[in-house]
PDB file of C-alpha atoms and ligand atoms in Angstrom:
ATOM      1  CA  MET A   1     -83.979  -5.017 -14.591  1.00  0.00           C
ATOM      2  CA  ASN A   2     -81.412  -5.900 -17.276  1.00  0.00           C
ATOM      3  CA  GLN A   3     -79.984  -2.399 -17.088  1.00  0.00           C
ATOM      4  CA  ALA A   4     -79.405  -2.778 -13.344  1.00  0.00           C
ATOM      5  CA  LEU A   5     -77.540  -6.046 -13.951  1.00  0.00           C
ATOM      6  CA  TYR A   6     -75.302  -4.434 -16.553  1.00  0.00           C
ATOM      7  CA  LEU A   7     -74.611  -1.606 -14.160  1.00  0.00           C
ATOM      8  CA  ILE A   8     -73.598  -4.033 -11.376  1.00  0.00           C
ATOM      9  CA  LEU A   9     -71.434  -5.963 -13.825  1.00  0.00           C
ATOM     10  CA  ALA A  10     -69.744  -2.765 -14.975  1.00  0.00           C
ATOM     11  CA  ILE A  11     -69.097  -1.729 -11.384  1.00  0.00           C
ATOM     12  CA  LEU A  12     -67.672  -5.175 -10.578  1.00  0.00           C
ATOM     13  CA  ILE A  13     -65.327  -5.002 -13.576  1.00  0.00           C
ATOM     14  CA  LEU A  14     -64.204  -1.537 -12.529  1.00  0.00           C
ATOM     15  CA  ILE A  15     -63.513  -2.777  -8.992  1.00  0.00           C
ATOM     16  CA  LEU A  16     -61.598  -5.745 -10.402  1.00  0.00           C
ATOM     17  CA  ILE A  17     -59.448  -3.453 -12.579  1.00  0.00           C
ATOM     18  CA  GLY A  18     -58.828  -1.265  -9.546  1.00  0.00           C
ATOM     19  CA  VAL A  19     -57.753  -4.252  -7.412  1.00  0.00           C
ATOM     20  CA  ILE A  20     -55.447  -5.585 -10.141  1.00  0.00           C
ATOM     21  CA  GLY A  21     -53.926  -2.119 -10.541  1.00  0.00           C
ATOM     22  CA  LEU A  22     -53.365  -1.854  -6.797  1.00  0.00           C
ATOM     23  CA  LEU A  23     -51.733  -5.295  -6.768  1.00  0.00           C
ATOM     24  CA  PHE A  24     -49.367  -4.238  -9.533  1.00  0.00           C
ATOM     25  CA  VAL A  25     -48.402  -1.107  -7.618  1.00  0.00           C
ATOM     26  CA  LEU A  26     -47.799  -3.157  -4.464  1.00  0.00           C
ATOM     27  CA  VAL A  27     -45.657  -5.752  -6.252  1.00  0.00           C
ATOM     28  CA  PHE A  28     -43.691  -2.993  -7.966  1.00  0.00           C
ATOM     29  CA  LYS A  29     -43.076  -1.219  -4.666  1.00  0.00           C
ATOM     30  CA  LEU A  30     -41.988  -4.457  -3.015  1.00  0.00           C
ATOM     31  CA  LEU A  31     -39.530  -5.215  -5.816  1.00  0.00           C
ATOM     32  CA  LYS A  32     -38.114  -1.741  -5.649  1.00  0.00           C
ATOM     33  CA  GLN A  33     -37.645  -2.002  -1.899  1.00  0.00           C
ATOM     34  CA  GLN A  34     -35.872  -5.344  -2.270  1.00  0.00           C
ATOM     35  CA  LYS A  35     -33.530  -3.860  -4.805  1.00  0.00           C
ATOM     36  CA  THR A  36     -32.486  -0.943  -2.624  1.00  0.00           C
ATOM     37  CA  SER A  37     -32.115  -3.038   0.513  1.00  0.00           C
ATOM     38  CA  ALA A  38     -30.161  -5.774  -1.235  1.00  0.00           C
ATOM     39  CA  PRO A  39     -26.751  -6.362   0.353  1.00  0.00           C
ATOM     40  CA  SER A  40     -24.643  -4.161  -1.872  1.00  0.00           C
ATOM     41  CA  GLU A  41     -21.958  -1.572  -1.386  1.00  0.00           C
ATOM     42  CA  GLU A  42     -23.966  -0.380   1.635  1.00  0.00           C
ATOM     43  CA  LEU A  43     -22.057  -2.946   3.659  1.00  0.00           C
ATOM     44  CA  ASN A  44     -18.896  -0.996   3.023  1.00  0.00           C
ATOM     45  CA  SER A  45     -20.364   2.243   4.289  1.00  0.00           C
ATOM     46  CA  SER A  46     -17.843   2.271   7.126  1.00  0.00           C
ATOM     47  CA  ILE A  47     -15.036   2.487   4.558  1.00  0.00           C
ATOM     48  CA  HIS A  48     -14.185   5.890   3.168  1.00  0.00           C
ATOM     49  CA  PRO A  49     -15.669   6.100  -0.349  1.00  0.00           C
ATOM     50  CA  ASP A  50     -12.284   6.852  -1.891  1.00  0.00           C
ATOM     51  CA  ILE A  51     -10.747   3.818  -0.270  1.00  0.00           C
ATOM     52  CA  ALA A  52     -13.680   1.706  -1.435  1.00  0.00           C
ATOM     53  CA  LEU A  53     -12.971   3.074  -4.900  1.00  0.00           C
ATOM     54  CA  ARG A  54      -9.309   2.094  -4.598  1.00  0.00           C
ATOM     55  CA  ILE A  55     -10.291  -1.437  -3.582  1.00  0.00           C
ATOM     56  CA  GLN A  56     -12.630  -1.653  -6.567  1.00  0.00           C
ATOM     57  CA  GLU A  57      -9.897  -0.396  -8.846  1.00  0.00           C
ATOM     58  CA  ALA A  58      -7.355  -2.854  -7.486  1.00  0.00           C
ATOM     59  CA  LYS A  59      -9.854  -5.692  -7.992  1.00  0.00           C
ATOM     60  CA  PHE A  60     -10.401  -4.557 -11.565  1.00  0.00           C
ATOM     61  CA  LEU A  61      -6.678  -4.461 -12.306  1.00  0.00           C
ATOM     62  CA  LYS A  62      -6.152  -7.840 -10.686  1.00  0.00           C
ATOM     63  CA  LYS A  63      -8.988  -9.400 -12.651  1.00  0.00           C
ATOM     64  CA  ASN A  64      -7.863  -7.973 -15.978  1.00  0.00           C
ATOM     65  CA  ILE A  65      -4.199  -8.778 -15.924  1.00  0.00           C
ATOM     66  CA  LYS A  66      -3.034 -12.174 -17.032  1.00  0.00           C
ATOM     67  CA  LYS A  67      -1.233 -13.944 -14.241  1.00  0.00           C
ATOM     68  CA  PRO A  68       1.958 -15.905 -14.739  1.00  0.00           C
ATOM     69  CA  SER A  69       2.493 -19.215 -12.949  1.00  0.00           C
ATOM     70  CA  VAL A  70       1.731 -18.870  -9.260  1.00  0.00           C
ATOM     71  CA  PHE A  71       4.687 -21.028  -8.205  1.00  0.00           C
ATOM     72  CA  CYS A  72       8.143 -19.663  -7.497  1.00  0.00           C
ATOM     73  CA  PRO A  73      10.523 -20.478 -10.403  1.00  0.00           C
ATOM     74  CA  ASN A  74      13.324 -21.261  -7.914  1.00  0.00           C
ATOM     75  CA  HIS A  75      11.141 -23.267  -5.512  1.00  0.00           C
ATOM     76  CA  PRO A  76       8.459 -25.056  -7.544  1.00  0.00           C
ATOM     77  CA  GLU A  77       6.785 -26.297  -4.357  1.00  0.00           C
ATOM     78  CA  GLU A  78       6.381 -22.771  -2.982  1.00  0.00           C
ATOM     79  CA  VAL A  79       3.473 -20.597  -4.012  1.00  0.00           C
ATOM     80  CA  GLY A  80       4.710 -17.213  -5.142  1.00  0.00           C
ATOM     81  CA  GLU A  81       4.034 -14.280  -2.861  1.00  0.00           C
ATOM     82  CA  THR A  82       4.416 -11.308  -5.187  1.00  0.00           C
ATOM     83  CA  THR A  83       5.616 -10.583  -8.687  1.00  0.00           C
ATOM     84  CA  CYS A  84       8.991  -9.131  -9.536  1.00  0.00           C
ATOM     85  CA  ALA A  85       8.435  -5.604 -10.883  1.00  0.00           C
ATOM     86  CA  ILE A  86      10.783  -6.284 -13.806  1.00  0.00           C
ATOM     87  CA  CYS A  87      10.022  -9.806 -15.038  1.00  0.00           C
ATOM     88  CA  GLY A  88       6.468 -10.129 -13.671  1.00  0.00           C
ATOM     89  CA  LYS A  89       7.095 -13.655 -12.361  1.00  0.00           C
ATOM     90  CA  PHE A  90       5.728 -14.754  -9.009  1.00  0.00           C
ATOM     91  CA  PHE A  91       8.437 -15.472  -6.455  1.00  0.00           C
ATOM     92  CA  CYS A  92       8.297 -16.827  -2.929  1.00  0.00           C
ATOM     93  CA  LYS A  93       9.196 -14.593   0.002  1.00  0.00           C
ATOM     94  CA  ALA A  94      12.764 -15.905   0.202  1.00  0.00           C
ATOM     95  CA  CYS A  95      13.440 -14.954  -3.414  1.00  0.00           C
ATOM     96  CA  LEU A  96      12.047 -11.424  -3.296  1.00  0.00           C
ATOM     97  CA  ARG A  97      13.782  -8.230  -2.302  1.00  0.00           C
ATOM     98  CA  PRO A  98      11.756  -5.132  -1.460  1.00  0.00           C
ATOM     99  CA  PHE A  99      12.917  -1.893  -2.997  1.00  0.00           C
ATOM    100  CA  LYS A 100      11.070   1.435  -2.868  1.00  0.00           C
ATOM    101  CA  THR A 101       7.388   0.433  -3.025  1.00  0.00           C
ATOM    102  CA  MET A 102       8.064  -2.649  -5.157  1.00  0.00           C
ATOM    103  CA  HIS A 103       9.581  -6.107  -5.019  1.00  0.00           C
ATOM    104  CA  PHE A 104      12.244  -7.561  -7.281  1.00  0.00           C
ATOM    105  CA  CYS A 105      13.666 -11.025  -7.732  1.00  0.00           C
ATOM    106  CA  LYS A 106      17.339 -11.325  -6.763  1.00  0.00           C
ATOM    107  CA  GLU A 107      18.501 -11.198 -10.356  1.00  0.00           C
ATOM    108  CA  HIS A 108      16.524  -8.083 -11.219  1.00  0.00           C
ATOM    109  CA  LEU A 109      17.299  -6.226  -8.027  1.00  0.00           C
ATOM    110  CA  GLY A 110      20.862  -6.396  -9.306  1.00  0.00           C
ATOM    111  CA  LEU A 111      19.696  -4.930 -12.590  1.00  0.00           C
ATOM    112  CA  VAL A 112      17.821  -2.166 -10.778  1.00  0.00           C
ATOM    113  CA  MET A 113      20.789  -1.319  -8.575  1.00  0.00           C
ATOM    114  CA  SER A 114      23.341  -1.272 -11.368  1.00  0.00           C
ATOM    115  CA  ASN A 115      21.415   1.121 -13.608  1.00  0.00           C
ATOM    116  CA  GLU A 116      20.160   4.659 -13.461  1.00  0.00           C
ATOM    117  CA  TRP A 117      16.366   4.717 -13.800  1.00  0.00           C
ATOM    118  CA  VAL A 118      14.289   7.543 -15.172  1.00  0.00           C
ATOM    119  CA  GLU A 119      10.598   8.311 -15.321  1.00  0.00           C
ATOM    120  CA  VAL A 120       9.125   7.746 -18.788  1.00  0.00           C
ATOM    121  CA  ALA A 121       5.429   8.456 -18.348  1.00  0.00           C
ATOM    122  CA  THR A 122       2.777   8.845 -15.704  1.00  0.00           C
ATOM    123  CA  ILE A 123      -0.723   7.553 -16.165  1.00  0.00           C
ATOM    124  CA  LYS A 124      -3.578   8.637 -13.992  1.00  0.00           C
ATOM    125  CA  SER A 125      -5.844   5.737 -13.212  1.00  0.00           C
ATOM    126  CA  HIS A 126      -9.556   5.841 -12.439  1.00  0.00           C
ATOM    127  CA  THR A 127     -12.039   3.121 -11.654  1.00  0.00           C
ATOM    128  CA  ASP A 128     -14.155   4.278 -14.588  1.00  0.00           C
ATOM    129  CA  ASP A 129     -11.172   4.278 -16.875  1.00  0.00           C
ATOM    130  CA  ALA A 130      -8.659   1.690 -15.744  1.00  0.00           C
ATOM    131  CA  GLU A 131      -8.016   0.525 -19.330  1.00  0.00           C
ATOM    132  CA  ALA A 132      -4.954   2.730 -19.740  1.00  0.00           C
ATOM    133  CA  GLY A 133      -3.415   1.317 -16.562  1.00  0.00           C
ATOM    134  CA  VAL A 134      -4.182  -2.274 -17.579  1.00  0.00           C
ATOM    135  CA  LYS A 135      -2.762  -1.642 -21.047  1.00  0.00           C
ATOM    136  CA  LEU A 136       0.435  -0.163 -19.642  1.00  0.00           C
ATOM    137  CA  ILE A 137       0.981  -3.064 -17.239  1.00  0.00           C
ATOM    138  CA  GLU A 138       0.287  -5.655 -19.939  1.00  0.00           C
ATOM    139  CA  THR A 139       2.463  -3.923 -22.512  1.00  0.00           C
ATOM    140  CA  LYS A 140       5.336  -3.482 -20.094  1.00  0.00           C
ATOM    141  CA  GLN A 141       5.201  -7.254 -19.541  1.00  0.00           C
ATOM    142  CA  LYS A 142       5.220  -7.868 -23.303  1.00  0.00           C
ATOM    143  CA  TRP A 143       8.316  -5.706 -23.745  1.00  0.00           C
ATOM    144  CA  TRP A 144      10.049  -7.884 -21.195  1.00  0.00           C
ATOM    145  CA  ASP A 145       8.775 -11.236 -22.513  1.00  0.00           C
ATOM    146  CA  LYS A 146       9.587 -10.439 -26.155  1.00  0.00           C
ATOM    147  CA  ASP A 147      12.665  -8.233 -26.063  1.00  0.00           C
ATOM    148  CA  GLN A 148      13.899  -8.453 -22.459  1.00  0.00           C
ATOM    149  CA  LEU A 149      13.385  -4.705 -22.281  1.00  0.00           C
ATOM    150  CA  PRO A 150      13.400  -3.897 -18.560  1.00  0.00           C
ATOM    151  CA  THR A 151      10.885  -1.413 -17.166  1.00  0.00           C
ATOM    152  CA  TYR A 152       9.031  -1.185 -13.891  1.00  0.00           C
ATOM    153  CA  ILE A 153       5.880   0.580 -12.784  1.00  0.00           C
ATOM    154  CA  GLU A 154       5.614   2.329  -9.482  1.00  0.00           C
ATOM    155  CA  THR A 155       2.166   3.158  -8.159  1.00  0.00           C
ATOM    156  CA  HIS A 156       1.641   6.442  -6.375  1.00  0.00           C
ATOM    157  CA  TYR A 157      -1.440   7.511  -4.503  1.00  0.00           C
ATOM    158  CA  LYS A 158      -2.011  11.191  -4.248  1.00  0.00           C
ATOM    159  CA  ILE A 159      -4.271  12.103  -1.362  1.00  0.00           C
ATOM    160  CA  ASN A 160      -5.933  15.463  -1.695  1.00  0.00           C
ATOM    161  CA  ILE A 161      -7.121  16.375   1.776  1.00  0.00           C
ATOM    162  CA  ASP A 162      -8.776  19.660   0.799  1.00  0.00           C
ATOM    163  CA  GLN A 163     -10.931  18.080  -1.837  1.00  0.00           C
ATOM    164  CA  ASP A 164     -11.114  14.738  -0.068  1.00  0.00           C
ATOM    165  CA  TYR A 165     -10.066  12.303  -2.767  1.00  0.00           C
ATOM    166  CA  ILE A 166      -7.327   9.881  -3.725  1.00  0.00           C
ATOM    167  CA  GLU A 167      -5.752   9.782  -7.159  1.00  0.00           C
ATOM    168  CA  THR A 168      -3.752   6.841  -8.470  1.00  0.00           C
ATOM    169  CA  TYR A 169      -0.741   7.311 -10.690  1.00  0.00           C
ATOM    170  CA  LEU A 170       1.144   4.592 -12.491  1.00  0.00           C
ATOM    171  CA  VAL A 171       4.673   5.755 -13.156  1.00  0.00           C
ATOM    172  CA  LEU A 172       6.682   3.881 -15.767  1.00  0.00           C
ATOM    173  CA  PHE A 173      10.451   3.774 -15.303  1.00  0.00           C
ATOM    174  CA  SER A 174      13.123   2.758 -17.771  1.00  0.00           C
ATOM    175  CA  THR A 175      16.892   2.663 -17.603  1.00  0.00           C
ATOM    176  CA  LYS A 176      18.450   5.924 -18.702  1.00  0.00           C
ATOM    177  CA  ALA A 177      20.195   4.102 -21.550  1.00  0.00           C
ATOM    178  CA  GLN A 178      16.889   2.811 -22.983  1.00  0.00           C
ATOM    179  CA  LEU A 179      14.769   5.887 -22.292  1.00  0.00           C
ATOM    180  CA  ALA A 180      14.458   6.962 -25.936  1.00  0.00           C
ATOM    181  CA  GLU A 181      13.397   3.474 -27.011  1.00  0.00           C
ATOM    182  CA  VAL A 182      10.799   3.126 -24.261  1.00  0.00           C
ATOM    183  CA  LYS A 183       9.525   6.649 -24.839  1.00  0.00           C
ATOM    184  CA  LEU A 184       8.849   5.815 -28.490  1.00  0.00           C
ATOM    185  CA  LYS A 185       7.057   2.614 -27.538  1.00  0.00           C
ATOM    186  CA  VAL A 186       4.862   4.504 -25.065  1.00  0.00           C
ATOM    187  CA  GLN A 187       3.947   7.007 -27.767  1.00  0.00           C
ATOM    188  CA  ASP A 188       2.820   4.126 -29.952  1.00  0.00           C
ATOM    189  CA  LEU A 189       0.465   2.985 -27.222  1.00  0.00           C
ATOM    190  CA  ASP A 190      -2.630   5.101 -27.281  1.00  0.00           C
ATOM    191  CA  ILE A 191      -2.814   5.858 -23.584  1.00  0.00           C
ATOM    192  CA  THR A 192      -2.199   9.615 -23.344  1.00  0.00           C
ATOM    193  CA  PRO A 193       0.285   9.985 -20.499  1.00  0.00           C
ATOM    194  CA  GLU A 194      -0.284  12.707 -17.909  1.00  0.00           C
ATOM    195  CA  SER A 195       2.729  14.794 -18.816  1.00  0.00           C
TER     196      SER A 195
HETATM  197 ZN1   ZN B 201      12.606 -10.620 -11.874  1.00  0.00          ZN
HETATM  198 ZN1   ZN B 202      11.633 -18.932  -4.181  1.00  0.00          ZN
END
């Protein structure tokens, strides 16, 4: 009689363990499903993956670069629209002049127009490795803030249709007169230019 009781007890315990195990599996599955169906990048599935990557990269650069005052230096009541590619200050629309793919404040458009500009270095930028780009942009700003050394960075996107991807290149320009100086400074940065 006692033996039968033990047997029933053992069977009950086994069933209990089985039920608990099953519950664990169910909870685990549910959690996993929630994770994969969470509103993530899936929302952007209509955007080409390379463009999504570009957006991500732009967000990263934006987040990691210290912003100057957002008000126009000439019109303190106006919120700046874009930064001047030379001095990095935000200016309102009225104070900016577009040139090539960039914008310059009136003063620095004059500087750009009255000098010959040459390419110093090109840096390929990736989402995984945007540090070099961030470093170049920050350092370029420091050269200006400290020594009034004028440089600008043009961004190029190379679209490779055959292999279906977009590459981003940051191209640093300096005046021809200051090329040697800027070249040396770039070498001191540890950012391995493309060429
Ligand atoms: Zn400027
Ligand atoms: Zn202004």
